[in-house]
GROMACS .gro file of C-alpha atoms in nm:
model
  232
    1UNK     CA    1  -0.704  -0.295  -4.439
    2UNK     CA    2  -0.576  -0.236  -4.130
    3UNK     CA    3  -0.646   0.093  -4.081
    4UNK     CA    4  -0.911   0.144  -4.281
    5UNK     CA    5  -1.083  -0.092  -4.055
    6UNK     CA    6  -0.927   0.111  -3.722
    7UNK     CA    7  -1.011   0.393  -3.929
    8UNK     CA    8  -1.385   0.308  -4.008
    9UNK     CA    9  -1.406   0.265  -3.653
   10UNK     CA   10  -1.320   0.560  -3.490
   11UNK     CA   11  -1.550   0.844  -3.790
   12UNK     CA   12  -1.832   0.585  -3.700
   13UNK     CA   13  -1.772   0.693  -3.386
   14UNK     CA   14  -1.723   1.032  -3.411
   15UNK     CA   15  -2.020   1.073  -3.653
   16UNK     CA   16  -2.215   1.003  -3.394
   17UNK     CA   17  -2.102   1.264  -3.129
   18UNK     CA   18  -2.147   1.470  -3.417
   19UNK     CA   19  -2.534   1.426  -3.391
   20UNK     CA   20  -2.580   1.395  -3.024
   21UNK     CA   21  -2.377   1.756  -3.019
   22UNK     CA   22  -2.561   1.884  -3.337
   23UNK     CA   23  -2.906   1.838  -3.129
   24UNK     CA   24  -2.834   1.968  -2.837
   25UNK     CA   25  -2.643   2.248  -2.900
   26UNK     CA   26  -2.757   2.394  -3.314
   27UNK     CA   27  -2.366   2.234  -3.411
   28UNK     CA   28  -2.216   2.015  -3.459
   29UNK     CA   29  -1.794   2.155  -3.300
   30UNK     CA   30  -1.991   2.176  -2.938
   31UNK     CA   31  -2.111   2.506  -2.895
   32UNK     CA   32  -2.315   2.485  -2.586
   33UNK     CA   33  -2.355   2.848  -2.589
   34UNK     CA   34  -2.606   2.749  -2.874
   35UNK     CA   35  -2.846   2.523  -2.605
   36UNK     CA   36  -3.077   2.688  -2.630
   37UNK     CA   37  -3.140   2.623  -2.941
   38UNK     CA   38  -3.155   2.308  -2.948
   39UNK     CA   39  -3.473   2.154  -3.098
   40UNK     CA   40  -3.447   1.892  -2.738
   41UNK     CA   41  -3.348   2.128  -2.503
   42UNK     CA   42  -3.594   2.092  -2.192
   43UNK     CA   43  -3.825   2.368  -2.149
   44UNK     CA   44  -3.801   2.367  -1.758
   45UNK     CA   45  -3.658   2.648  -1.611
   46UNK     CA   46  -3.302   2.579  -1.561
   47UNK     CA   47  -3.186   2.654  -1.159
   48UNK     CA   48  -2.906   2.844  -1.203
   49UNK     CA   49  -2.667   2.527  -1.049
   50UNK     CA   50  -2.561   2.152  -1.086
   51UNK     CA   51  -2.853   1.996  -0.994
   52UNK     CA   52  -2.732   1.647  -1.012
   53UNK     CA   53  -2.603   1.618  -0.663
   54UNK     CA   54  -2.125   1.435  -0.589
   55UNK     CA   55  -2.179   1.110  -0.584
   56UNK     CA   56  -2.044   0.946  -0.239
   57UNK     CA   57  -1.899   0.715  -0.218
   58UNK     CA   58  -2.133   0.448   0.075
   59UNK     CA   59  -1.981   0.428   0.415
   60UNK     CA   60  -1.891   0.087   0.557
   61UNK     CA   61  -1.831   0.151   0.901
   62UNK     CA   62  -1.440   0.146   0.886
   63UNK     CA   63  -1.356   0.500   0.754
   64UNK     CA   64  -1.178   0.734   0.878
   65UNK     CA   65  -0.985   0.595   1.108
   66UNK     CA   66  -0.536   0.580   1.114
   67UNK     CA   67  -0.491   0.338   0.754
   68UNK     CA   68  -0.707   0.567   0.514
   69UNK     CA   69  -0.485   0.749   0.312
   70UNK     CA   70  -0.597   1.026   0.059
   71UNK     CA   71  -0.761   1.025  -0.178
   72UNK     CA   72  -0.873   0.677  -0.201
   73UNK     CA   73  -0.972   0.684   0.180
   74UNK     CA   74  -1.050   0.342   0.306
   75UNK     CA   75  -0.885   0.095   0.021
   76UNK     CA   76  -1.067  -0.201  -0.069
   77UNK     CA   77  -1.107  -0.315  -0.338
   78UNK     CA   78  -1.133  -0.661  -0.205
   79UNK     CA   79  -1.490  -0.617   0.010
   80UNK     CA   80  -1.251  -0.760   0.314
   81UNK     CA   81  -1.430  -0.512   0.522
   82UNK     CA   82  -1.821  -0.545   0.379
   83UNK     CA   83  -1.918  -0.712   0.633
   84UNK     CA   84  -1.922  -0.503   0.906
   85UNK     CA   85  -1.700  -0.788   1.120
   86UNK     CA   86  -1.495  -0.563   1.357
   87UNK     CA   87  -1.294  -0.842   1.437
   88UNK     CA   88  -1.172  -0.945   1.108
   89UNK     CA   89  -1.131  -0.586   1.046
   90UNK     CA   90  -0.873  -0.586   1.370
   91UNK     CA   91  -0.721  -0.918   1.273
   92UNK     CA   92  -0.634  -0.804   0.954
   93UNK     CA   93  -0.515  -0.464   1.008
   94UNK     CA   94  -0.361  -0.594   1.405
   95UNK     CA   95  -0.173  -0.784   1.041
   96UNK     CA   96  -0.074  -0.495   0.787
   97UNK     CA   97   0.125  -0.302   1.043
   98UNK     CA   98   0.289  -0.686   1.168
   99UNK     CA   99   0.375  -0.754   0.889
  100UNK     CA  100   0.452  -0.378   0.735
  101UNK     CA  101   0.691  -0.305   1.100
  102UNK     CA  102   0.848  -0.617   0.965
  103UNK     CA  103   0.906  -0.547   0.732
  104UNK     CA  104   1.074  -0.172   0.748
  105UNK     CA  105   1.347  -0.347   0.980
  106UNK     CA  106   1.384  -0.638   0.613
  107UNK     CA  107   1.401  -0.314   0.408
  108UNK     CA  108   1.727  -0.162   0.635
  109UNK     CA  109   1.862  -0.549   0.668
  110UNK     CA  110   1.948  -0.560   0.291
  111UNK     CA  111   2.010  -0.201   0.257
  112UNK     CA  112   2.281  -0.207   0.643
  113UNK     CA  113   2.507  -0.480   0.536
  114UNK     CA  114   2.587  -0.297   0.172
  115UNK     CA  115   2.715  -0.030   0.373
  116UNK     CA  116   2.849  -0.205   0.760
  117UNK     CA  117   2.900  -0.538   0.942
  118UNK     CA  118   2.948  -0.587   1.270
  119UNK     CA  119   3.300  -0.742   1.296
  120UNK     CA  120   3.395  -1.079   1.465
  121UNK     CA  121   3.240  -1.445   1.477
  122UNK     CA  122   2.809  -1.517   1.354
  123UNK     CA  123   2.889  -1.827   1.481
  124UNK     CA  124   3.245  -1.902   1.654
  125UNK     CA  125   3.164  -2.339   1.606
  126UNK     CA  126   3.214  -2.289   1.270
  127UNK     CA  127   3.457  -2.050   1.202
  128UNK     CA  128   3.150  -1.802   1.059
  129UNK     CA  129   3.272  -1.408   1.052
  130UNK     CA  130   3.011  -1.151   1.003
  131UNK     CA  131   3.180  -1.053   0.739
  132UNK     CA  132   3.193  -1.380   0.518
  133UNK     CA  133   2.776  -1.438   0.563
  134UNK     CA  134   2.690  -1.255   0.153
  135UNK     CA  135   2.460  -1.016   0.179
  136UNK     CA  136   2.076  -1.124   0.044
  137UNK     CA  137   1.900  -1.383   0.048
  138UNK     CA  138   2.278  -1.584  -0.051
  139UNK     CA  139   2.249  -1.571   0.364
  140UNK     CA  140   2.066  -1.835   0.392
  141UNK     CA  141   2.244  -2.071   0.193
  142UNK     CA  142   2.567  -2.075   0.468
  143UNK     CA  143   2.368  -1.980   0.834
  144UNK     CA  144   2.366  -2.231   1.059
  145UNK     CA  145   2.098  -2.468   1.086
  146UNK     CA  146   2.106  -2.383   1.455
  147UNK     CA  147   2.125  -2.002   1.357
  148UNK     CA  148   1.803  -2.012   1.130
  149UNK     CA  149   1.605  -2.244   1.466
  150UNK     CA  150   1.693  -1.924   1.661
  151UNK     CA  151   1.545  -1.675   1.410
  152UNK     CA  152   1.225  -1.937   1.472
  153UNK     CA  153   1.260  -1.979   1.816
  154UNK     CA  154   1.249  -1.572   1.899
  155UNK     CA  155   1.035  -1.458   1.649
  156UNK     CA  156   0.735  -1.754   1.826
  157UNK     CA  157   0.840  -1.632   2.181
  158UNK     CA  158   0.754  -1.283   2.047
  159UNK     CA  159   0.482  -1.330   1.904
  160UNK     CA  160   0.268  -1.619   2.122
  161UNK     CA  161   0.434  -1.499   2.452
  162UNK     CA  162   0.559  -1.105   2.488
  163UNK     CA  163   0.326  -0.915   2.299
  164UNK     CA  164  -0.017  -0.918   2.425
  165UNK     CA  165  -0.241  -0.658   2.259
  166UNK     CA  166  -0.390  -0.325   2.422
  167UNK     CA  167  -0.738  -0.234   2.261
  168UNK     CA  168  -0.628  -0.081   1.961
  169UNK     CA  169  -0.452  -0.307   1.725
  170UNK     CA  170  -0.023  -0.298   1.692
  171UNK     CA  171  -0.038  -0.210   2.032
  172UNK     CA  172   0.123  -0.391   2.194
  173UNK     CA  173   0.146  -0.100   2.591
  174UNK     CA  174   0.593  -0.072   2.433
  175UNK     CA  175   0.563   0.237   2.399
  176UNK     CA  176   0.737   0.481   2.072
  177UNK     CA  177   0.935   0.239   1.891
  178UNK     CA  178   0.882  -0.059   2.193
  179UNK     CA  179   1.189   0.150   2.319
  180UNK     CA  180   0.946  -0.013   2.654
  181UNK     CA  181   1.114  -0.354   2.646
  182UNK     CA  182   1.427  -0.160   2.734
  183UNK     CA  183   1.312   0.018   3.090
  184UNK     CA  184   1.262   0.364   2.820
  185UNK     CA  185   0.978   0.557   2.867
  186UNK     CA  186   0.894   0.663   2.482
  187UNK     CA  187   0.512   0.688   2.528
  188UNK     CA  188   0.380   0.948   2.354
  189UNK     CA  189   0.092   1.205   2.515
  190UNK     CA  190   0.004   1.472   2.229
  191UNK     CA  191  -0.292   1.323   2.051
  192UNK     CA  192  -0.187   1.486   1.715
  193UNK     CA  193   0.154   1.338   1.682
  194UNK     CA  194   0.016   1.049   1.822
  195UNK     CA  195  -0.178   1.030   1.512
  196UNK     CA  196   0.082   1.157   1.247
  197UNK     CA  197   0.328   0.902   1.415
  198UNK     CA  198   0.082   0.652   1.348
  199UNK     CA  199  -0.092   0.724   1.025
  200UNK     CA  200   0.316   0.728   0.962
  201UNK     CA  201   0.415   0.411   1.021
  202UNK     CA  202   0.146   0.222   0.856
  203UNK     CA  203   0.195   0.400   0.556
  204UNK     CA  204   0.602   0.325   0.619
  205UNK     CA  205   0.506  -0.073   0.645
  206UNK     CA  206   0.263  -0.055   0.358
  207UNK     CA  207   0.594   0.110   0.128
  208UNK     CA  208   0.795  -0.098   0.263
  209UNK     CA  209   0.656  -0.426   0.198
  210UNK     CA  210   0.654  -0.363  -0.154
  211UNK     CA  211   0.980  -0.234  -0.159
  212UNK     CA  212   1.119  -0.596   0.015
  213UNK     CA  213   0.950  -0.775  -0.196
  214UNK     CA  214   1.059  -0.614  -0.519
  215UNK     CA  215   1.459  -0.656  -0.322
  216UNK     CA  216   1.365  -1.080  -0.351
  217UNK     CA  217   1.262  -1.069  -0.638
  218UNK     CA  218   1.561  -0.844  -0.804
  219UNK     CA  219   1.791  -1.092  -0.575
  220UNK     CA  220   1.634  -1.352  -0.673
  221UNK     CA  221   1.624  -1.262  -1.060
  222UNK     CA  222   2.016  -1.032  -1.078
  223UNK     CA  223   2.146  -1.205  -0.763
  224UNK     CA  224   2.151  -0.846  -0.555
  225UNK     CA  225   1.905  -0.659  -0.444
  226UNK     CA  226   2.017  -0.372  -0.635
  227UNK     CA  227   1.908  -0.526  -0.957
  228UNK     CA  228   2.255  -0.540  -1.171
  229UNK     CA  229   2.026  -0.648  -1.507
  230UNK     CA  230   2.371  -0.718  -1.696
  231UNK     CA  231   2.361  -1.034  -1.417
  232UNK     CA  232   2.029  -1.169  -1.566
   0.00000   0.00000   0.00000
């Protein structure tokens, strides 16, 4: 009965398709070379080209900036940029860049300890060595509270005091990789090279945001960021 009902639905669609093909082409099999014999054909002369213009997505004023990626261009499925508010757009782009940069560091931070850990003590007062710290989310269970507080204090200092944004989102005047913070000149003068590096940064940051969330979920579900599902 299920097969009969499903086949009937398919046949109804197919039969209507045959009707339309037959009416337009004179053949139910859609030989469009027979279009001139169709009783429903247009009597207007054929211009020799497609008269329907290609659909062009309306622009909202933020296209063409770094962050647009082919084939989607400016991908904004939720319409955050429809209001045309430049300040809101800059804020969201800045947040995206920050999250991307943090995610790239976090992703590397998940991988490196699998192969190398610093020698010596992470916390001499608690007799905690680097090699004793487990990888991934389990590290939070052994880190001293004072160490976690240092993380937040350092992040707060960077966010609220040290970094002062210049004219474009994510630019704090520290040069490539922030090497200006340690006194190294790392500016990129070639505009094409700079554009390429900025586009690579935001693309890699987006990938890293997805990757670190995947690592978090794998780690939380299996106990390993590499997804050992035998441990699930």
